[in-house]
Short mmCIF file of C-alpha atoms in Angstrom, two decimals:
data_model
loop_
_atom_site.label_atom_id
_atom_site.label_comp_id
_atom_site.label_asym_id
_atom_site.label_seq_id
_atom_site.Cartn_x
_atom_site.Cartn_y
_atom_site.Cartn_z
CA MET A 10 -99.15 -0.38 12.84
CA ALA A 11 -99.39 -4.02 13.90
CA THR A 12 -101.83 -3.20 16.70
CA ALA A 13 -104.40 -2.25 14.05
CA VAL A 14 -104.89 -5.97 13.26
CA LEU A 15 -105.08 -7.05 16.91
CA LYS A 16 -108.16 -7.19 19.10
CA ARG A 17 -105.93 -7.36 22.19
CA LYS A 18 -103.35 -4.61 21.90
CA SER A 19 -101.16 -5.58 24.85
CA GLY A 20 -100.44 -8.59 27.01
CA VAL A 21 -100.52 -12.21 25.90
CA ILE A 22 -102.33 -12.65 22.60
CA VAL A 23 -103.97 -15.84 21.29
CA GLY A 24 -105.94 -17.29 18.39
CA ASP A 25 -106.85 -14.89 15.60
CA ASP A 26 -104.54 -12.22 17.00
CA VAL A 27 -101.55 -14.54 16.56
CA ILE A 28 -102.31 -15.38 12.94
CA ASN A 29 -103.15 -11.74 12.19
CA LEU A 30 -99.83 -10.65 13.66
CA PHE A 31 -97.91 -13.20 11.60
CA ASN A 32 -99.78 -12.19 8.44
CA TYR A 33 -98.93 -8.57 9.15
CA ALA A 34 -95.28 -9.52 9.69
CA GLN A 35 -95.10 -11.22 6.29
CA GLU A 36 -96.81 -8.30 4.58
CA HIS A 37 -94.48 -5.76 6.20
CA ASN A 38 -91.30 -7.80 5.91
CA PHE A 39 -90.36 -8.34 9.53
CA ALA A 40 -89.96 -11.27 11.90
CA ILE A 41 -90.53 -11.46 15.65
CA PRO A 42 -87.67 -12.61 17.88
CA ALA A 43 -88.49 -15.56 20.12
CA ILE A 44 -86.59 -15.23 23.37
CA ASN A 45 -85.89 -18.24 25.57
CA VAL A 46 -86.76 -17.20 29.11
CA THR A 47 -85.80 -19.12 32.23
CA SER A 48 -86.74 -16.75 35.07
CA SER A 49 -88.69 -13.62 35.91
CA SER A 50 -85.44 -11.71 35.35
CA THR A 51 -85.02 -12.83 31.73
CA VAL A 52 -88.74 -12.19 31.12
CA VAL A 53 -88.36 -8.61 32.36
CA ALA A 54 -85.25 -7.99 30.24
CA SER A 55 -87.10 -9.15 27.12
CA LEU A 56 -90.30 -7.22 27.79
CA GLU A 57 -88.36 -4.02 28.49
CA ALA A 58 -86.52 -4.32 25.19
CA ALA A 59 -89.72 -4.81 23.19
CA ARG A 60 -91.47 -1.96 24.98
CA ASP A 61 -88.58 0.44 24.39
CA LYS A 62 -88.36 -0.52 20.71
CA LYS A 63 -92.15 -0.45 20.24
CA ALA A 64 -92.27 -4.03 19.01
CA PRO A 65 -94.17 -7.27 19.57
CA ILE A 66 -92.20 -10.16 21.04
CA ILE A 67 -92.38 -13.93 21.54
CA LEU A 68 -91.40 -15.33 24.93
CA GLN A 69 -90.75 -19.06 24.98
CA MET A 70 -89.71 -21.69 27.47
CA SER A 71 -87.75 -24.82 26.61
CA GLN A 72 -88.24 -28.03 28.57
CA GLY A 73 -85.07 -27.34 30.55
CA GLY A 74 -85.89 -23.67 30.96
CA ALA A 75 -89.33 -24.54 32.26
CA ALA A 76 -87.83 -26.96 34.80
CA TYR A 77 -85.49 -24.19 35.92
CA PHE A 78 -88.51 -21.94 36.43
CA ALA A 79 -89.86 -24.52 38.89
CA GLY A 80 -86.48 -24.99 40.56
CA LYS A 81 -83.48 -27.23 39.95
CA GLY A 82 -84.25 -29.13 43.14
CA VAL A 83 -87.58 -30.46 41.85
CA ALA A 84 -87.66 -34.01 40.44
CA ASN A 85 -88.33 -34.17 36.72
CA ASP A 86 -88.36 -37.90 35.97
CA LYS A 87 -91.93 -37.62 34.66
CA GLN A 88 -91.59 -34.06 33.36
CA GLN A 89 -93.33 -32.78 36.48
CA ALA A 90 -90.87 -29.93 37.03
CA SER A 91 -91.02 -28.90 33.38
CA ILE A 92 -94.82 -28.93 33.41
CA ALA A 93 -95.09 -27.05 36.70
CA GLY A 94 -92.41 -24.54 35.67
CA ALA A 95 -93.97 -23.88 32.28
CA VAL A 96 -97.39 -23.33 33.81
CA ALA A 97 -95.95 -21.08 36.54
CA GLY A 98 -93.95 -19.12 33.97
CA ALA A 99 -97.02 -18.73 31.78
CA HIS A 100 -99.09 -17.33 34.64
CA TYR A 101 -96.27 -14.97 35.59
CA ILE A 102 -95.89 -13.71 32.03
CA ARG A 103 -99.65 -13.25 31.72
CA SER A 104 -99.64 -11.28 34.99
CA VAL A 105 -96.95 -8.77 33.97
CA ALA A 106 -97.02 -8.60 30.15
CA ALA A 107 -99.86 -6.07 29.86
CA SER A 108 -97.89 -3.66 32.07
CA TYR A 109 -95.39 -3.27 29.23
CA GLU A 110 -98.14 -2.27 26.76
CA ILE A 111 -96.99 -4.56 23.95
CA PRO A 112 -98.44 -7.76 22.42
CA VAL A 113 -96.71 -10.94 23.57
CA VAL A 114 -96.89 -14.42 22.07
CA LEU A 115 -96.45 -16.99 24.85
CA HIS A 116 -94.75 -20.05 23.39
CA THR A 117 -92.87 -23.23 24.33
CA ASP A 118 -89.79 -24.43 22.47
CA HIS A 119 -88.52 -27.77 21.08
CA CYS A 120 -90.50 -30.78 22.28
CA ALA A 121 -88.87 -33.98 21.02
CA LYS A 122 -90.56 -37.38 21.05
CA LYS A 123 -89.16 -38.28 24.47
CA LEU A 124 -90.56 -35.03 25.87
CA LEU A 125 -94.14 -35.44 24.64
CA PRO A 126 -95.41 -36.00 28.23
CA TRP A 127 -94.29 -32.41 28.86
CA LEU A 128 -96.42 -31.17 25.96
CA ASP A 129 -99.34 -33.32 27.12
CA GLY A 130 -99.16 -31.78 30.59
CA MET A 131 -99.07 -28.25 29.23
CA MET A 132 -102.00 -28.90 26.94
CA ASP A 133 -103.93 -30.27 29.91
CA ALA A 134 -103.32 -26.87 31.53
CA ASP A 135 -104.35 -25.14 28.30
CA GLU A 136 -107.66 -26.99 28.18
CA ALA A 137 -108.38 -26.26 31.84
CA TYR A 138 -107.61 -22.57 31.27
CA TYR A 139 -109.73 -22.56 28.11
CA LYS A 140 -112.69 -24.00 29.97
CA GLU A 141 -112.53 -21.11 32.42
CA HIS A 142 -111.35 -18.22 30.23
CA GLY A 143 -112.26 -19.12 26.66
CA GLU A 144 -108.63 -19.20 25.52
CA PRO A 145 -105.61 -21.47 26.11
CA LEU A 146 -103.00 -20.63 28.73
CA PHE A 147 -100.25 -20.58 26.08
CA SER A 148 -100.55 -18.86 22.72
CA SER A 149 -98.61 -21.68 21.08
CA HIS A 150 -96.37 -24.70 21.46
CA MET A 151 -93.65 -26.32 19.39
CA ILE A 152 -93.52 -30.01 18.65
CA ASP A 153 -90.16 -31.12 17.26
CA LEU A 154 -90.13 -34.60 15.77
CA SER A 155 -87.50 -33.74 13.17
CA GLU A 156 -85.30 -36.64 14.31
CA GLU A 157 -88.10 -39.13 13.57
CA GLU A 158 -89.31 -40.57 10.26
CA VAL A 159 -91.11 -37.94 8.18
CA ASP A 160 -94.47 -39.76 8.17
CA PHE A 161 -94.40 -40.19 11.95
CA ASN A 162 -93.46 -36.52 12.33
CA ILE A 163 -96.35 -35.30 10.18
CA GLN A 164 -99.02 -37.64 11.55
CA THR A 165 -98.09 -37.03 15.19
CA THR A 166 -97.99 -33.27 14.62
CA ALA A 167 -101.42 -33.53 13.00
CA LYS A 168 -102.74 -35.34 16.08
CA TYR A 169 -101.56 -32.54 18.36
CA LEU A 170 -102.88 -29.86 16.01
CA LYS A 171 -106.31 -31.51 16.19
CA ARG A 172 -106.15 -31.15 19.96
CA ALA A 173 -105.04 -27.51 19.73
CA ALA A 174 -107.48 -26.48 16.99
CA PRO A 175 -110.64 -26.08 19.11
CA MET A 176 -108.72 -23.55 21.26
CA LYS A 177 -107.36 -21.75 18.18
CA GLN A 178 -103.93 -22.51 19.56
CA TRP A 179 -100.87 -22.19 17.35
CA LEU A 180 -98.55 -25.15 16.78
CA GLU A 181 -95.01 -24.92 15.42
CA MET A 182 -93.35 -28.01 13.97
CA GLU A 183 -89.90 -28.79 12.63
CA ILE A 184 -88.85 -30.73 9.55
CA GLY A 185 -85.14 -31.07 8.84
CA ILE A 186 -82.76 -31.26 11.77
CA THR A 187 -81.22 -28.19 13.39
CA GLY A 188 -77.58 -29.01 14.06
CA GLY A 189 -75.50 -28.17 17.12
CA GLU A 190 -76.54 -28.63 20.73
CA GLU A 191 -79.28 -26.98 22.78
CA ASP A 192 -80.94 -27.83 26.05
CA GLY A 193 -79.49 -31.35 26.19
CA VAL A 194 -80.39 -32.30 22.59
CA ASN A 195 -77.16 -32.88 20.67
CA ASN A 196 -77.15 -32.90 16.85
CA GLU A 197 -73.52 -31.91 16.39
CA ASP A 198 -72.65 -35.05 14.41
CA VAL A 199 -75.61 -35.30 12.01
CA ASP A 200 -75.09 -35.57 8.26
CA ASN A 201 -75.11 -32.08 6.72
CA ASN A 202 -77.73 -33.18 4.19
CA SER A 203 -80.16 -33.65 7.09
CA LEU A 204 -79.96 -29.91 7.78
CA TYR A 205 -81.77 -29.06 4.53
CA THR A 206 -85.51 -29.66 4.18
CA GLN A 207 -86.96 -30.74 0.83
CA PRO A 208 -89.82 -28.72 -0.74
CA GLU A 209 -91.92 -31.88 -1.19
CA ASP A 210 -91.92 -32.33 2.59
CA ILE A 211 -92.98 -28.73 3.16
CA TYR A 212 -95.89 -29.15 0.75
CA ASN A 213 -96.97 -32.44 2.32
CA ILE A 214 -96.94 -30.86 5.78
CA HIS A 215 -98.81 -27.77 4.63
CA LYS A 216 -101.45 -29.82 2.85
CA THR A 217 -101.97 -32.17 5.82
CA LEU A 218 -102.06 -29.51 8.54
CA SER A 219 -104.09 -26.94 6.57
CA ALA A 220 -106.94 -29.44 6.44
CA ILE A 221 -107.05 -29.32 10.26
CA SER A 222 -106.30 -25.70 11.19
CA PRO A 223 -104.59 -22.59 9.79
CA TYR A 224 -102.78 -22.03 13.10
CA PHE A 225 -99.39 -23.58 12.42
CA SER A 226 -95.87 -22.75 11.31
CA ILE A 227 -92.95 -24.76 9.99
CA ALA A 228 -89.32 -24.60 11.07
CA ALA A 229 -87.67 -25.77 7.87
CA GLY A 230 -83.99 -26.63 7.83
CA PHE A 231 -81.71 -24.58 5.60
CA GLY A 232 -78.41 -25.43 7.27
CA ASN A 233 -79.37 -24.13 10.71
CA VAL A 234 -77.20 -24.87 13.75
CA HIS A 235 -77.84 -24.05 17.40
CA GLY A 236 -75.13 -22.05 19.12
CA VAL A 237 -72.42 -19.75 17.75
CA TYR A 238 -69.63 -21.11 15.60
CA LYS A 239 -66.62 -19.75 13.72
CA PRO A 240 -67.47 -18.01 10.41
CA GLY A 241 -67.54 -20.50 7.55
CA ASN A 242 -68.36 -23.49 9.72
CA VAL A 243 -72.09 -23.06 9.19
CA LYS A 244 -73.48 -22.73 5.66
CA LEU A 245 -76.96 -21.27 5.70
CA HIS A 246 -79.03 -21.15 2.52
CA PRO A 247 -82.09 -19.03 3.37
CA GLU A 248 -82.81 -18.63 -0.34
CA LEU A 249 -84.12 -22.21 -0.23
CA LEU A 250 -87.10 -20.92 1.73
CA GLY A 251 -88.26 -18.93 -1.28
CA LYS A 252 -88.22 -22.10 -3.34
CA HIS A 253 -90.29 -23.86 -0.69
CA GLN A 254 -92.91 -21.09 -0.81
CA ALA A 255 -93.05 -21.19 -4.61
CA TYR A 256 -93.41 -24.99 -4.61
CA VAL A 257 -96.27 -24.96 -2.08
CA LYS A 258 -98.03 -22.18 -4.01
CA GLU A 259 -97.72 -24.05 -7.32
CA GLN A 260 -98.60 -27.51 -6.03
CA GLY A 261 -101.51 -26.27 -3.94
CA GLY A 262 -102.85 -23.87 -6.56
CA LEU A 263 -102.71 -21.09 -3.97
CA LYS A 264 -102.92 -17.33 -4.50
CA GLU A 265 -100.49 -16.25 -1.78
CA ASP A 266 -96.83 -15.84 -2.71
CA LYS A 267 -95.87 -16.83 0.84
CA PRO A 268 -98.47 -19.40 1.91
CA VAL A 269 -96.29 -20.90 4.66
CA PHE A 270 -95.45 -19.29 8.00
CA LEU A 271 -91.78 -20.15 8.43
CA VAL A 272 -89.50 -20.15 11.48
CA PHE A 273 -85.74 -19.55 11.67
CA HIS A 274 -84.02 -21.76 14.27
CA GLY A 275 -80.38 -21.51 15.29
CA GLY A 276 -80.42 -17.73 14.78
CA SER A 277 -77.56 -16.75 17.11
CA GLY A 278 -74.42 -15.76 15.23
CA SER A 279 -76.13 -15.42 11.84
CA SER A 280 -75.47 -12.40 9.62
CA LYS A 281 -77.98 -9.61 9.10
CA SER A 282 -78.16 -10.44 5.41
CA GLU A 283 -79.05 -14.07 6.23
CA TYR A 284 -81.79 -12.89 8.57
CA ARG A 285 -83.21 -10.49 6.04
CA THR A 286 -83.13 -12.96 3.18
CA ALA A 287 -85.02 -15.48 5.32
CA ILE A 288 -87.55 -12.84 6.38
CA SER A 289 -88.14 -11.84 2.77
CA HIS A 290 -89.20 -15.45 2.11
CA GLY A 291 -91.86 -15.56 4.81
CA VAL A 292 -90.02 -16.19 8.08
CA VAL A 293 -92.12 -14.65 10.86
CA LYS A 294 -90.25 -15.93 13.93
CA VAL A 295 -86.52 -16.07 14.67
CA ASN A 296 -85.20 -17.91 17.72
CA LEU A 297 -82.53 -16.18 19.80
CA ASP A 298 -80.95 -17.90 22.78
CA THR A 299 -77.17 -18.38 22.81
CA ASP A 300 -76.37 -14.71 22.12
CA LEU A 301 -78.74 -13.67 24.89
CA GLN A 302 -77.31 -16.08 27.44
CA TYR A 303 -73.91 -14.54 26.85
CA ALA A 304 -75.31 -11.00 26.91
CA TYR A 305 -76.94 -11.66 30.30
CA LEU A 306 -73.65 -12.96 31.67
CA THR A 307 -71.62 -9.94 30.52
CA GLY A 308 -73.52 -7.45 32.67
CA ILE A 309 -73.09 -9.54 35.81
CA ARG A 310 -69.49 -10.48 34.96
CA ASP A 311 -68.46 -6.87 34.41
CA TYR A 312 -70.18 -5.73 37.60
CA VAL A 313 -68.42 -8.39 39.68
CA LEU A 314 -65.03 -7.53 38.18
CA LYS A 315 -65.59 -3.81 38.71
CA LYS A 316 -66.94 -4.15 42.25
CA LYS A 317 -64.75 -7.04 43.36
CA ASP A 318 -63.37 -5.19 46.40
CA TYR A 319 -66.90 -4.33 47.53
CA ILE A 320 -68.33 -7.86 47.47
CA MET A 321 -65.64 -9.91 49.21
CA SER A 322 -67.27 -9.41 52.61
CA GLN A 323 -70.42 -7.94 54.08
CA VAL A 324 -68.48 -5.16 55.80
CA GLY A 325 -65.26 -3.47 54.75
CA ASN A 326 -64.19 -2.10 51.38
CA PRO A 327 -61.62 0.37 49.95
CA GLU A 328 -63.58 3.23 51.50
CA GLY A 329 -63.13 1.93 55.05
CA GLU A 330 -62.98 -1.16 57.26
CA ASP A 331 -66.42 -0.45 58.72
CA LYS A 332 -68.19 0.42 55.47
CA PRO A 333 -71.18 -1.87 54.76
CA ASN A 334 -71.42 -3.55 51.34
CA LYS A 335 -75.10 -4.43 51.25
CA LYS A 336 -75.88 -2.03 48.40
CA TYR A 337 -73.26 -3.82 46.31
CA PHE A 338 -74.14 -7.48 46.97
CA ASP A 339 -77.93 -7.07 46.99
CA PRO A 340 -79.07 -9.42 44.16
CA ARG A 341 -81.36 -6.70 42.85
CA VAL A 342 -78.25 -4.70 41.97
CA TRP A 343 -76.08 -7.24 40.17
CA VAL A 344 -78.92 -9.25 38.60
CA ARG A 345 -80.21 -5.98 37.20
CA GLU A 346 -76.91 -5.49 35.39
CA GLY A 347 -77.49 -8.77 33.55
CA GLU A 348 -81.00 -7.66 32.63
CA LYS A 349 -79.63 -4.44 31.13
CA THR A 350 -77.10 -6.15 28.86
CA MET A 351 -79.55 -8.85 27.82
CA SER A 352 -82.18 -6.23 27.06
CA ALA A 353 -79.71 -4.31 24.89
CA ARG A 354 -78.99 -7.47 22.86
CA VAL A 355 -82.74 -8.17 22.43
CA GLN A 356 -83.13 -4.61 21.15
CA GLU A 357 -80.39 -5.30 18.61
CA GLY A 358 -82.34 -8.31 17.36
CA LEU A 359 -85.52 -6.26 17.11
CA VAL A 360 -83.69 -3.83 14.84
CA ASP A 361 -82.05 -6.60 12.78
CA PHE A 362 -85.39 -8.34 12.15
CA ASN A 363 -87.17 -5.04 11.33
CA THR A 364 -89.50 -5.57 14.31
CA ALA A 365 -88.61 -2.27 15.98
CA GLY A 366 -91.19 0.46 15.46
CA GLN A 367 -93.92 -1.87 14.23
CA LEU A 368 -96.33 -0.86 17.04
#
């Protein structure tokens, strides 16, 4: 069981527990879904799913999701809403995660060059938390400079890893662009060749970052696209990841068959065989967002359609003109329906990625 390699069996895990969990995932051929959360409601839906499937889980906030956590009415011209929302979300998740009796990796998603002030602000919070508690507030962050020149990407990532290393904080980076659109970053028109990472780049990154810290992972492009598209429009080649691992092993003279911790971006809409091929080549984290947004909607949508005649006014419904409707329009009722359908879709991912039953 995965908990055998963890010092902290439940709640937010950090440092050695994170790398031990990812090592265990590679050894036992599973990946951990990373769920984009934007509210306490989506956090709860995700934690319930992992608890019920006896699985670890990664909860992550994007820059936009973090701002939403703070409130859409808060100014964000200097990333202040995104910083405040991420920190607030992190404290909330830390407060409730242990109640679900599962290990949780607390992560932040894509941080492009223009969003680096957001990452800086979060790492300020990490260092303050570390000073008081001996561990960072977040388990890990992602820096995404895949749209920049490769050398700039690697050297800037290395700079941030040096800052994270004393806290044993994990850093995810991306090389090779993920197509599609997510959270205001639009790569729908990029050249298809940009979606496929070269093995030489993976080796260069691994060599550079390994000299600083072992706490890092690489989101390598193998045709990935954010969102869900018609079958045939997206051509994934997860078998390329196996070639990347073999190249790094050979060039570095390493013993491990899978020396690189890999990440699968743009996971929504992919086939189970594509997931499993990627996992067999050392993917330890798969991002899920678009499918879950839709799943959350369906529960609320179906409730509203079913209960339409009970939510058109505060009083009066098909059972009588004077019948109160509070028990139908109470947000705890209809929001809960969205949590249920989202949780069911997270459970599906836990099964697909072989994460279910690993605790």
